[in-house]
Amino acid sequence: MNFKETRGCDGNRASSVTFSQAILSPIASYGGLYVPESLPNLGLEFLQKHLNSSYKTLASNLLAKFEIDIEQSVIDEALSLYDKFDNATNPVPVVKLRENLYVSELYHGPTRAFKDMALQPFGSILSSVAQKRGENYLILAATSGDTGPAALETFKNKKNIKVACMYPANGTSDVQRLQMVTEDASNLKVIGINGNFDDAQSALKNLLGSKSFDEALKAKDISLSAANSVNFGRIIFQIIYHIHNYLELVRQDVIEVGDKVYLNVPSGNFGNVLGAYYARLMGLPVEKLIISSNQNNILTRLIKTGIYDMRDQELILTTSPAMDILKSSNVERVLYDLFGSSRTRELMSDLDEKKIYTLTQDELSKLQEIFVADFCSDEEGRAYIKKSFDEGYLMDPHTATCFKAHESCATKNIPSIIYSTAEWTKFSPVIANAITGESGTKDIVALKSISKTANVKIPAMINELFTKKIVHDTIIEKEDIEKEILKFL
């Protein structure tokens, strides 16, 4: 399988690249992204075949359908990392909450967030490709809280790899920040910026497209890549668990193969739900994809009105900070699939230059055939956390946003899968406030309070964060990011 460019080819790049080329250099012509030239059609036969397959077997067979230019031994080694999750036989449990409502728990990996599902195998593959080529790579990561810890975890001490991770200095939870700033591998650099996630992601994209930065790296014999979901190496692993979740409902006798379901995804940068979108295109029986947003409800407005408007839009800091994003990179891949490269380039140019684009009524209709959306306020989210806790289930504030959209967008006779993207430990002050009313507590105090109230253990990898040495204390203005990274190198 080869990959092509969402905004067309500028003549300076190849119009078609391999998977390994796409993951090593993820930004395409005109600042666009890479997408598969075509997707494999799985059909119901593929689902039937894997009813009794392990997660790793399913993943291996799905990747084989993509025919990526990665050796099977490298893929096998990457997928073996799922053995280190809480349950090696089932790294993604699907839990029943109530009739026709299920939760996919994506957070059972080393950093307790869904980013591990993609970044663990992706990091292994990318570093293997770099070593095989005898090339050195700088991996850039911009994070709203979960990509950073997962990227640092997967790339630490990897040969031929250095990582520069940027995060908003006041835009993550204490646990997320500590997961980053206590990583002590010499090939890692963590940089706090005075700004928000959009600032960090914009800096990442600018550096990926900067000729002067690229020349400075080449002088050091270093090439440039990225760990954000602009990299299709992330997305390909995010397709797998949507198919796994469907099969889990079949195994639990909730549905039969061929029955439709709703997939309800808390959405920020759109990578998670993009995996679901591709799974649907490949034949997974999905009624609608439900986009759940927080008060930064720019995606809800897009799905409902066809207008993506960032003018005079201030980013709101919410209790679900990993979704505090205004410019969702992966929407571009959906635009390309629905409307083609010329229209995508036109729309993205409008967004870059005017901070707004508007779909035609026909284009909006095509979007609404696939997606529905709603957003959830912090207050509503806390109420859902409390109600769910009273019913016996402990969840984080990102998962909570899905309940509002479930009530407004799903029909009761079709099963829904809600995606839980982070463990309760990542956002304990918000959860403690929701279930006990306590406020203003530090993470460690809230963790202990919830542990006692809910009778659950704090995982060791979270508990030990509060006694680890702070290794990275750099906080800079966003204009100084390039200089800081070059100093690190």
Short mmCIF file of C-alpha atoms in Angstrom, two decimals:
data_model
loop_
_atom_site.label_atom_id
_atom_site.label_comp_id
_atom_site.label_asym_id
_atom_site.label_seq_id
_atom_site.Cartn_x
_atom_site.Cartn_y
_atom_site.Cartn_z
CA MET A 1 0.00 0.00 0.00
CA ASN A 2 1.15 3.51 -0.83
CA PHE A 3 0.07 6.85 0.59
CA LYS A 4 -0.91 10.11 -1.10
CA GLU A 5 -1.29 13.73 -0.05
CA THR A 6 -4.44 15.41 1.25
CA ARG A 7 -3.75 18.77 -0.44
CA GLY A 8 -2.26 17.48 -3.69
CA CYS A 9 1.39 17.37 -4.71
CA ASP A 10 3.52 20.53 -5.02
CA GLY A 11 6.06 18.84 -7.32
CA ASN A 12 8.79 18.94 -4.69
CA ARG A 13 7.68 15.67 -3.10
CA ALA A 14 6.76 12.30 -4.54
CA SER A 15 3.04 12.08 -5.25
CA SER A 16 2.97 8.62 -3.70
CA VAL A 17 5.05 7.25 -0.81
CA THR A 18 5.39 4.03 1.14
CA PHE A 19 4.21 3.57 4.72
CA SER A 20 7.74 3.86 6.08
CA GLN A 21 8.30 7.07 4.13
CA ALA A 22 4.99 8.48 5.40
CA ILE A 23 5.82 7.81 9.04
CA LEU A 24 9.38 9.11 8.77
CA SER A 25 8.28 12.37 7.07
CA PRO A 26 4.61 12.85 7.97
CA ILE A 27 3.94 16.35 6.58
CA ALA A 28 3.04 16.37 2.89
CA SER A 29 2.84 19.07 0.19
CA TYR A 30 1.31 22.44 1.10
CA GLY A 31 1.34 21.43 4.78
CA GLY A 32 -1.02 18.52 4.15
CA LEU A 33 -1.05 14.97 5.52
CA TYR A 34 -0.65 11.47 4.13
CA VAL A 35 -3.58 9.09 3.65
CA PRO A 36 -3.82 5.57 2.15
CA GLU A 37 -4.32 5.45 -1.61
CA SER A 38 -7.02 2.88 -0.92
CA LEU A 39 -8.34 1.01 2.09
CA PRO A 40 -8.76 -2.76 2.32
CA ASN A 41 -12.37 -3.95 2.23
CA LEU A 42 -12.68 -6.37 5.14
CA GLY A 43 -16.25 -7.52 4.72
CA LEU A 44 -18.14 -9.53 7.32
CA GLU A 45 -15.94 -12.53 6.55
CA PHE A 46 -12.97 -10.86 8.26
CA LEU A 47 -15.06 -10.25 11.38
CA GLN A 48 -16.32 -13.84 11.42
CA LYS A 49 -12.79 -15.13 11.01
CA HIS A 50 -11.54 -13.23 14.06
CA LEU A 51 -14.34 -13.91 16.51
CA ASN A 52 -11.98 -16.03 18.59
CA SER A 53 -8.73 -14.23 17.79
CA SER A 54 -6.52 -12.55 20.35
CA TYR A 55 -5.98 -8.80 20.09
CA LYS A 56 -2.47 -9.33 18.69
CA THR A 57 -3.68 -11.81 16.07
CA LEU A 58 -6.42 -9.41 14.99
CA ALA A 59 -3.90 -6.56 14.80
CA SER A 60 -1.38 -8.60 12.82
CA ASN A 61 -4.00 -9.75 10.30
CA LEU A 62 -5.39 -6.24 9.88
CA LEU A 63 -1.92 -4.78 9.28
CA ALA A 64 -1.33 -7.52 6.71
CA LYS A 65 -4.39 -6.24 4.83
CA PHE A 66 -2.68 -2.83 4.54
CA GLU A 67 0.43 -4.45 3.02
CA ILE A 68 2.77 -1.94 4.67
CA ASP A 69 6.47 -2.13 3.88
CA ILE A 70 7.48 -3.28 7.37
CA GLU A 71 8.95 -6.73 8.01
CA GLN A 72 6.68 -9.15 9.86
CA SER A 73 9.30 -9.70 12.56
CA VAL A 74 9.30 -5.95 13.29
CA ILE A 75 5.50 -5.91 13.42
CA ASP A 76 5.46 -8.92 15.75
CA GLU A 77 7.95 -7.26 18.09
CA ALA A 78 5.88 -4.07 18.13
CA LEU A 79 2.63 -5.92 18.86
CA SER A 80 4.30 -7.91 21.66
CA LEU A 81 4.29 -4.68 23.69
CA TYR A 82 0.57 -5.26 24.32
CA ASP A 83 1.70 -8.15 26.55
CA LYS A 84 2.81 -5.52 29.08
CA PHE A 85 -0.69 -4.09 29.46
CA ASP A 86 -2.80 -4.98 32.49
CA ASN A 87 -4.25 -8.02 30.75
CA ALA A 88 -2.01 -9.46 28.04
CA THR A 89 -4.86 -11.52 26.56
CA ASN A 90 -7.24 -8.56 26.37
CA PRO A 91 -5.55 -5.14 26.49
CA VAL A 92 -8.87 -3.35 25.74
CA PRO A 93 -11.72 -4.55 27.99
CA VAL A 94 -15.25 -3.65 26.91
CA VAL A 95 -17.47 -3.24 29.98
CA LYS A 96 -21.26 -3.09 30.16
CA LEU A 97 -22.63 -0.01 31.95
CA ARG A 98 -26.33 -0.47 31.27
CA GLU A 99 -28.61 -1.83 28.56
CA ASN A 100 -27.09 -1.11 25.12
CA LEU A 101 -24.32 1.06 26.62
CA TYR A 102 -20.74 -0.20 26.81
CA VAL A 103 -17.37 1.34 27.64
CA SER A 104 -14.17 0.53 25.78
CA GLU A 105 -11.34 0.97 28.30
CA LEU A 106 -8.34 2.10 26.27
CA TYR A 107 -6.15 3.10 29.24
CA HIS A 108 -4.61 -0.13 30.50
CA GLY A 109 -1.11 0.57 29.17
CA PRO A 110 2.02 1.99 30.84
CA THR A 111 0.94 5.66 30.90
CA ARG A 112 -2.75 4.95 31.69
CA ALA A 113 -4.16 6.65 28.59
CA PHE A 114 -5.37 5.56 25.16
CA LYS A 115 -2.30 6.95 23.40
CA ASP A 116 -0.40 3.83 24.52
CA MET A 117 -2.55 1.72 22.18
CA ALA A 118 -0.93 3.38 19.16
CA LEU A 119 2.33 4.85 20.42
CA GLN A 120 3.70 1.69 22.00
CA PRO A 121 3.82 -0.29 18.71
CA PHE A 122 4.37 2.80 16.54
CA GLY A 123 7.45 3.85 18.52
CA SER A 124 8.91 0.38 18.22
CA ILE A 125 8.38 0.31 14.44
CA LEU A 126 9.68 3.83 13.79
CA SER A 127 12.88 3.29 15.79
CA SER A 128 13.41 -0.06 14.04
CA VAL A 129 13.11 1.61 10.61
CA ALA A 130 15.53 4.36 11.66
CA GLN A 131 18.10 1.82 12.86
CA LYS A 132 17.75 -0.29 9.73
CA ARG A 133 18.39 2.79 7.59
CA GLY A 134 21.28 3.89 9.79
CA GLU A 135 19.60 7.29 10.17
CA ASN A 136 19.12 9.53 13.20
CA TYR A 137 15.71 11.06 13.86
CA LEU A 138 14.32 13.85 15.97
CA ILE A 139 10.73 13.03 16.90
CA LEU A 140 8.59 16.06 17.70
CA ALA A 141 5.58 15.67 19.97
CA ALA A 142 3.04 18.32 20.93
CA THR A 143 0.73 17.24 23.70
CA SER A 144 -2.44 18.30 25.45
CA GLY A 145 -1.52 15.82 28.15
CA ASP A 146 -1.54 12.19 26.96
CA THR A 147 0.51 12.01 23.76
CA GLY A 148 3.58 13.37 25.58
CA PRO A 149 3.86 10.72 28.30
CA ALA A 150 3.08 7.92 25.82
CA ALA A 151 5.64 9.17 23.26
CA LEU A 152 8.35 9.60 25.88
CA GLU A 153 7.63 6.15 27.28
CA THR A 154 7.85 4.40 23.92
CA PHE A 155 10.97 6.23 22.64
CA LYS A 156 13.09 6.46 25.80
CA ASN A 157 16.58 5.01 25.33
CA LYS A 158 15.80 4.00 21.74
CA LYS A 159 18.82 4.04 19.45
CA ASN A 160 18.92 6.60 16.61
CA ILE A 161 16.02 8.53 18.19
CA LYS A 162 15.76 11.80 20.09
CA VAL A 163 12.44 13.28 21.24
CA ALA A 164 11.45 16.88 21.88
CA CYS A 165 8.06 17.05 23.59
CA MET A 166 6.15 20.33 23.95
CA TYR A 167 3.29 20.79 26.38
CA PRO A 168 1.23 23.80 27.60
CA ALA A 169 2.80 24.68 30.96
CA ASN A 170 -0.55 25.24 32.67
CA GLY A 171 -2.70 23.01 30.50
CA THR A 172 -2.22 19.47 31.84
CA SER A 173 -3.04 17.63 35.04
CA ASP A 174 -0.30 17.21 37.67
CA VAL A 175 -0.02 13.51 36.87
CA GLN A 176 0.35 14.14 33.15
CA ARG A 177 3.00 16.80 33.78
CA LEU A 178 4.91 14.58 36.21
CA GLN A 179 4.83 11.69 33.76
CA MET A 180 6.73 13.91 31.34
CA VAL A 181 9.08 15.98 33.49
CA THR A 182 10.38 12.98 35.49
CA GLU A 183 11.46 10.96 32.44
CA ASP A 184 15.25 10.75 32.77
CA ALA A 185 16.44 9.15 29.52
CA SER A 186 19.19 11.20 27.86
CA ASN A 187 17.50 11.13 24.43
CA LEU A 188 14.41 13.00 25.71
CA LYS A 189 13.72 16.72 26.07
CA VAL A 190 10.48 18.03 27.61
CA ILE A 191 9.60 21.68 27.06
CA GLY A 192 6.79 23.57 28.75
CA ILE A 193 5.50 26.53 26.76
CA ASN A 194 3.57 29.58 27.88
CA GLY A 195 0.57 28.92 25.68
CA ASN A 196 -2.06 26.29 24.91
CA PHE A 197 -2.09 23.04 22.94
CA ASP A 198 -2.95 24.78 19.67
CA ASP A 199 0.22 26.86 20.13
CA ALA A 200 2.26 23.70 20.69
CA GLN A 201 0.73 21.91 17.71
CA SER A 202 1.19 24.97 15.49
CA ALA A 203 4.86 25.11 16.51
CA LEU A 204 5.25 21.43 15.68
CA LYS A 205 3.73 21.84 12.21
CA ASN A 206 5.82 24.95 11.55
CA LEU A 207 9.02 23.12 12.47
CA LEU A 208 8.06 20.12 10.32
CA GLY A 209 7.69 22.49 7.35
CA SER A 210 10.63 24.81 8.13
CA LYS A 211 13.50 24.73 5.62
CA SER A 212 15.90 26.51 8.00
CA PHE A 213 15.15 24.05 10.81
CA ASP A 214 15.53 21.14 8.42
CA GLU A 215 18.91 22.47 7.26
CA ALA A 216 20.06 22.94 10.84
CA LEU A 217 19.14 19.32 11.55
CA LYS A 218 20.83 18.04 8.40
CA ALA A 219 24.02 19.77 9.54
CA LYS A 220 23.80 17.51 12.59
CA ASP A 221 22.95 14.45 10.45
CA ILE A 222 19.43 14.32 11.89
CA SER A 223 16.09 13.87 10.09
CA LEU A 224 12.73 15.01 11.37
CA SER A 225 9.51 13.17 12.19
CA ALA A 226 6.55 13.50 14.58
CA ALA A 227 4.67 11.43 17.13
CA ASN A 228 1.40 13.34 16.92
CA SER A 229 -1.59 11.91 15.10
CA VAL A 230 -0.58 13.88 12.00
CA ASN A 231 1.55 10.74 11.60
CA PHE A 232 -0.41 7.92 9.98
CA GLY A 233 1.75 5.48 11.93
CA ARG A 234 -0.41 6.45 14.89
CA ILE A 235 -3.71 6.20 13.03
CA ILE A 236 -3.17 2.71 11.62
CA PHE A 237 -2.97 1.28 15.15
CA GLN A 238 -6.07 3.23 16.18
CA ILE A 239 -8.19 1.44 13.59
CA ILE A 240 -7.60 -1.91 15.28
CA TYR A 241 -9.34 -1.39 18.61
CA HIS A 242 -12.57 -0.19 17.00
CA ILE A 243 -12.83 -3.54 15.23
CA HIS A 244 -11.85 -5.36 18.44
CA ASN A 245 -14.61 -3.55 20.36
CA TYR A 246 -17.22 -4.62 17.83
CA LEU A 247 -16.05 -8.23 18.10
CA GLU A 248 -16.23 -7.98 21.89
CA LEU A 249 -19.94 -7.14 21.67
CA VAL A 250 -20.44 -10.18 19.43
CA ARG A 251 -18.56 -12.33 21.95
CA GLN A 252 -20.75 -10.98 24.75
CA ASP A 253 -23.90 -11.93 22.76
CA VAL A 254 -24.96 -8.29 22.53
CA ILE A 255 -25.01 -8.27 18.71
CA GLU A 256 -24.54 -10.62 15.80
CA VAL A 257 -21.98 -10.03 13.06
CA GLY A 258 -23.53 -7.50 10.68
CA ASP A 259 -25.58 -5.65 13.30
CA LYS A 260 -24.84 -1.94 13.55
CA VAL A 261 -23.49 -0.03 16.56
CA TYR A 262 -22.75 3.55 17.55
CA LEU A 263 -19.14 4.49 18.28
CA ASN A 264 -19.05 7.46 20.67
CA VAL A 265 -15.63 9.10 20.86
CA PRO A 266 -14.45 12.03 23.03
CA SER A 267 -12.74 14.17 20.42
CA GLY A 268 -9.95 16.73 20.43
CA ASN A 269 -7.48 16.30 17.60
CA PHE A 270 -9.82 13.84 15.82
CA GLY A 271 -7.30 10.99 15.57
CA ASN A 272 -9.25 8.52 17.69
CA VAL A 273 -12.49 8.95 15.78
CA LEU A 274 -10.58 9.00 12.48
CA GLY A 275 -9.56 5.42 13.26
CA ALA A 276 -13.26 4.63 13.70
CA TYR A 277 -14.04 6.42 10.43
CA TYR A 278 -11.55 4.26 8.54
CA ALA A 279 -12.85 1.11 10.24
CA ARG A 280 -16.34 2.04 9.01
CA LEU A 281 -15.04 2.61 5.47
CA MET A 282 -13.39 -0.80 5.62
CA GLY A 283 -16.70 -2.48 6.37
CA LEU A 284 -17.27 -2.30 10.13
CA PRO A 285 -21.06 -2.06 10.63
CA VAL A 286 -21.43 1.38 12.23
CA GLU A 287 -24.72 3.31 12.35
CA LYS A 288 -23.11 6.68 13.13
CA LEU A 289 -19.90 8.02 14.62
CA ILE A 290 -20.74 10.22 17.59
CA ILE A 291 -18.40 13.15 18.22
CA SER A 292 -18.34 14.17 21.88
CA SER A 293 -16.76 17.55 22.64
CA ASN A 294 -16.22 19.68 25.72
CA GLN A 295 -16.98 23.42 25.87
CA ASN A 296 -14.44 23.97 23.08
CA ASN A 297 -17.24 22.71 20.88
CA ILE A 298 -15.82 23.68 17.51
CA LEU A 299 -16.30 20.13 16.21
CA THR A 300 -19.95 20.05 17.28
CA ARG A 301 -20.58 23.24 15.35
CA LEU A 302 -18.80 21.82 12.29
CA ILE A 303 -20.95 18.68 12.25
CA LYS A 304 -24.18 20.60 12.86
CA THR A 305 -23.60 23.65 10.65
CA GLY A 306 -20.75 22.84 8.23
CA ILE A 307 -18.80 25.86 9.48
CA TYR A 308 -15.35 25.57 11.07
CA ASP A 309 -14.90 28.97 12.68
CA MET A 310 -11.89 29.89 14.82
CA ARG A 311 -12.33 33.65 14.51
CA ASP A 312 -12.37 35.36 17.89
CA GLN A 313 -12.51 31.91 19.47
CA GLU A 314 -10.61 31.75 22.74
CA LEU A 315 -9.54 28.31 23.92
CA ILE A 316 -11.41 27.41 27.11
CA LEU A 317 -9.46 25.52 29.78
CA THR A 318 -11.81 22.75 30.89
CA THR A 319 -11.82 19.76 33.22
CA SER A 320 -11.17 17.54 30.16
CA PRO A 321 -7.90 19.21 29.08
CA ALA A 322 -6.80 16.61 26.51
CA MET A 323 -9.74 17.87 24.42
CA ASP A 324 -8.91 21.56 24.82
CA ILE A 325 -8.16 21.97 21.13
CA LEU A 326 -9.53 24.33 18.49
CA LYS A 327 -7.64 23.20 15.40
CA SER A 328 -8.25 19.48 14.99
CA SER A 329 -5.63 18.21 12.57
CA ASN A 330 -7.25 14.95 11.51
CA VAL A 331 -10.50 16.49 10.25
CA GLU A 332 -8.42 17.20 7.15
CA ARG A 333 -8.17 13.50 6.37
CA VAL A 334 -11.96 13.18 6.40
CA LEU A 335 -12.32 16.25 4.17
CA TYR A 336 -9.91 14.68 1.70
CA ASP A 337 -11.77 11.38 1.66
CA LEU A 338 -15.14 13.04 1.11
CA PHE A 339 -14.25 15.97 -1.15
CA GLY A 340 -10.83 15.34 -2.74
CA SER A 341 -7.46 17.10 -2.60
CA SER A 342 -8.32 20.34 -4.41
CA ARG A 343 -11.27 21.12 -2.16
CA THR A 344 -9.31 20.08 0.93
CA ARG A 345 -6.47 22.42 0.03
CA GLU A 346 -8.98 25.23 -0.51
CA LEU A 347 -10.71 24.61 2.82
CA MET A 348 -7.49 24.27 4.81
CA SER A 349 -6.05 27.41 3.21
CA ASP A 350 -9.16 29.28 4.32
CA LEU A 351 -8.71 27.95 7.85
CA ASP A 352 -5.01 28.83 7.93
CA GLU A 353 -5.46 32.31 6.47
CA LYS A 354 -8.99 33.37 7.51
CA LYS A 355 -9.53 31.04 10.50
CA ILE A 356 -12.80 29.86 8.98
CA TYR A 357 -14.13 27.58 6.26
CA THR A 358 -17.69 26.80 5.21
CA LEU A 359 -18.92 23.59 3.62
CA THR A 360 -21.61 23.63 0.96
CA GLN A 361 -24.99 22.16 1.87
CA ASP A 362 -24.19 19.06 -0.19
CA GLU A 363 -20.85 18.65 1.59
CA LEU A 364 -22.50 19.05 4.99
CA SER A 365 -25.06 16.42 4.09
CA LYS A 366 -22.27 13.96 3.27
CA LEU A 367 -20.62 14.71 6.62
CA GLN A 368 -23.89 14.25 8.50
CA GLU A 369 -24.50 10.86 6.88
CA ILE A 370 -21.56 9.63 8.97
CA PHE A 371 -21.23 11.89 12.02
CA VAL A 372 -23.46 13.31 14.73
CA ALA A 373 -22.18 15.48 17.58
CA ASP A 374 -22.85 17.20 20.87
CA PHE A 375 -20.79 18.90 23.57
CA CYS A 376 -20.72 18.66 27.33
CA SER A 377 -20.01 21.39 29.88
CA ASP A 378 -17.75 20.83 32.90
CA GLU A 379 -20.75 20.97 35.21
CA GLU A 380 -22.62 18.38 33.16
CA GLY A 381 -19.50 16.21 33.05
CA ARG A 382 -19.17 16.22 36.84
CA ALA A 383 -22.81 15.19 37.13
CA TYR A 384 -22.24 12.25 34.78
CA ILE A 385 -19.14 11.20 36.76
CA LYS A 386 -21.18 11.24 39.99
CA LYS A 387 -24.14 9.37 38.50
CA SER A 388 -21.86 6.75 36.99
CA PHE A 389 -19.95 6.36 40.26
CA ASP A 390 -23.20 5.88 42.16
CA GLU A 391 -24.04 3.13 39.65
CA GLY A 392 -20.70 1.44 40.32
CA TYR A 393 -18.41 2.74 37.56
CA LEU A 394 -15.46 5.13 38.02
CA MET A 395 -14.54 7.21 34.97
CA ASP A 396 -12.49 10.22 33.96
CA PRO A 397 -13.86 13.59 32.73
CA HIS A 398 -13.12 12.90 29.04
CA THR A 399 -15.20 9.74 29.13
CA ALA A 400 -17.94 11.73 30.87
CA THR A 401 -18.39 14.03 27.86
CA CYS A 402 -19.72 11.06 25.89
CA PHE A 403 -22.83 10.68 28.03
CA LYS A 404 -24.39 13.94 26.89
CA ALA A 405 -23.94 12.97 23.24
CA HIS A 406 -25.21 9.46 23.98
CA GLU A 407 -28.45 10.91 25.31
CA SER A 408 -28.93 13.34 22.43
CA CYS A 409 -27.53 11.43 19.44
CA ALA A 410 -28.03 7.68 19.94
CA THR A 411 -31.23 5.65 19.61
CA LYS A 412 -31.95 3.21 22.42
CA ASN A 413 -32.38 0.10 20.26
CA ILE A 414 -28.81 0.24 18.86
CA PRO A 415 -25.86 -0.59 21.15
CA SER A 416 -23.37 2.21 21.79
CA ILE A 417 -19.69 1.94 22.62
CA ILE A 418 -18.25 4.85 24.58
CA TYR A 419 -14.49 5.28 24.49
CA SER A 420 -12.77 5.78 27.82
CA THR A 421 -9.48 7.43 26.93
CA ALA A 422 -7.85 7.85 30.34
CA GLU A 423 -7.79 6.17 33.73
CA TRP A 424 -9.31 8.01 36.70
CA THR A 425 -5.79 8.53 38.10
CA LYS A 426 -4.92 11.08 35.41
CA PHE A 427 -7.57 13.60 36.54
CA SER A 428 -8.23 12.80 40.18
CA PRO A 429 -9.01 16.34 41.48
CA VAL A 430 -11.91 16.67 39.03
CA ILE A 431 -13.25 13.24 39.91
CA ALA A 432 -12.86 13.79 43.66
CA ASN A 433 -14.80 17.02 43.31
CA ALA A 434 -17.54 15.25 41.37
CA ILE A 435 -18.03 12.33 43.75
CA THR A 436 -17.24 13.86 47.18
CA GLY A 437 -17.53 17.61 46.63
CA GLU A 438 -13.99 18.34 47.77
CA SER A 439 -12.23 21.05 45.79
CA GLY A 440 -8.81 22.65 45.48
CA THR A 441 -6.99 19.41 46.30
CA LYS A 442 -3.66 18.40 44.79
CA ASP A 443 -3.50 15.26 42.68
CA ILE A 444 -1.87 13.13 45.40
CA VAL A 445 -4.54 14.10 47.95
CA ALA A 446 -7.36 13.48 45.48
CA LEU A 447 -5.87 10.13 44.44
CA LYS A 448 -5.84 8.92 48.03
CA SER A 449 -9.35 10.22 48.62
CA ILE A 450 -10.77 8.41 45.57
CA SER A 451 -8.80 5.27 46.38
CA LYS A 452 -10.42 5.17 49.81
CA THR A 453 -13.92 6.19 48.69
CA ALA A 454 -14.06 3.83 45.71
CA ASN A 455 -11.95 1.09 47.27
CA VAL A 456 -9.56 0.99 44.31
CA LYS A 457 -5.77 0.86 44.29
CA ILE A 458 -3.59 3.60 42.86
CA PRO A 459 -1.36 1.93 40.24
CA ALA A 460 2.30 1.86 41.22
CA MET A 461 3.41 3.79 38.11
CA ILE A 462 1.17 6.67 39.19
CA ASN A 463 1.98 6.56 42.91
CA GLU A 464 5.73 6.71 42.37
CA LEU A 465 5.52 9.87 40.25
CA PHE A 466 5.23 12.06 43.34
CA THR A 467 8.62 11.01 44.72
CA LYS A 468 10.57 10.94 41.44
CA LYS A 469 13.13 13.63 40.65
CA ILE A 470 12.10 16.44 38.30
CA VAL A 471 14.46 16.17 35.33
CA HIS A 472 12.92 18.70 32.91
CA ASP A 473 12.09 22.16 34.25
CA THR A 474 12.28 24.18 31.02
CA ILE A 475 9.39 26.59 30.45
CA ILE A 476 9.75 29.03 27.56
CA GLU A 477 7.83 31.32 25.22
CA LYS A 478 6.56 29.58 22.09
CA GLU A 479 8.79 31.78 19.91
CA ASP A 480 11.87 30.19 21.51
CA ILE A 481 10.99 26.54 20.80
CA GLU A 482 13.30 26.10 17.79
CA LYS A 483 16.26 27.60 19.62
CA GLU A 484 15.60 25.39 22.69
CA ILE A 485 15.40 22.21 20.62
CA LEU A 486 18.60 22.99 18.75
CA LYS A 487 20.33 23.64 22.07
CA PHE A 488 19.17 20.20 23.26
CA LEU A 489 20.55 18.58 20.12
#
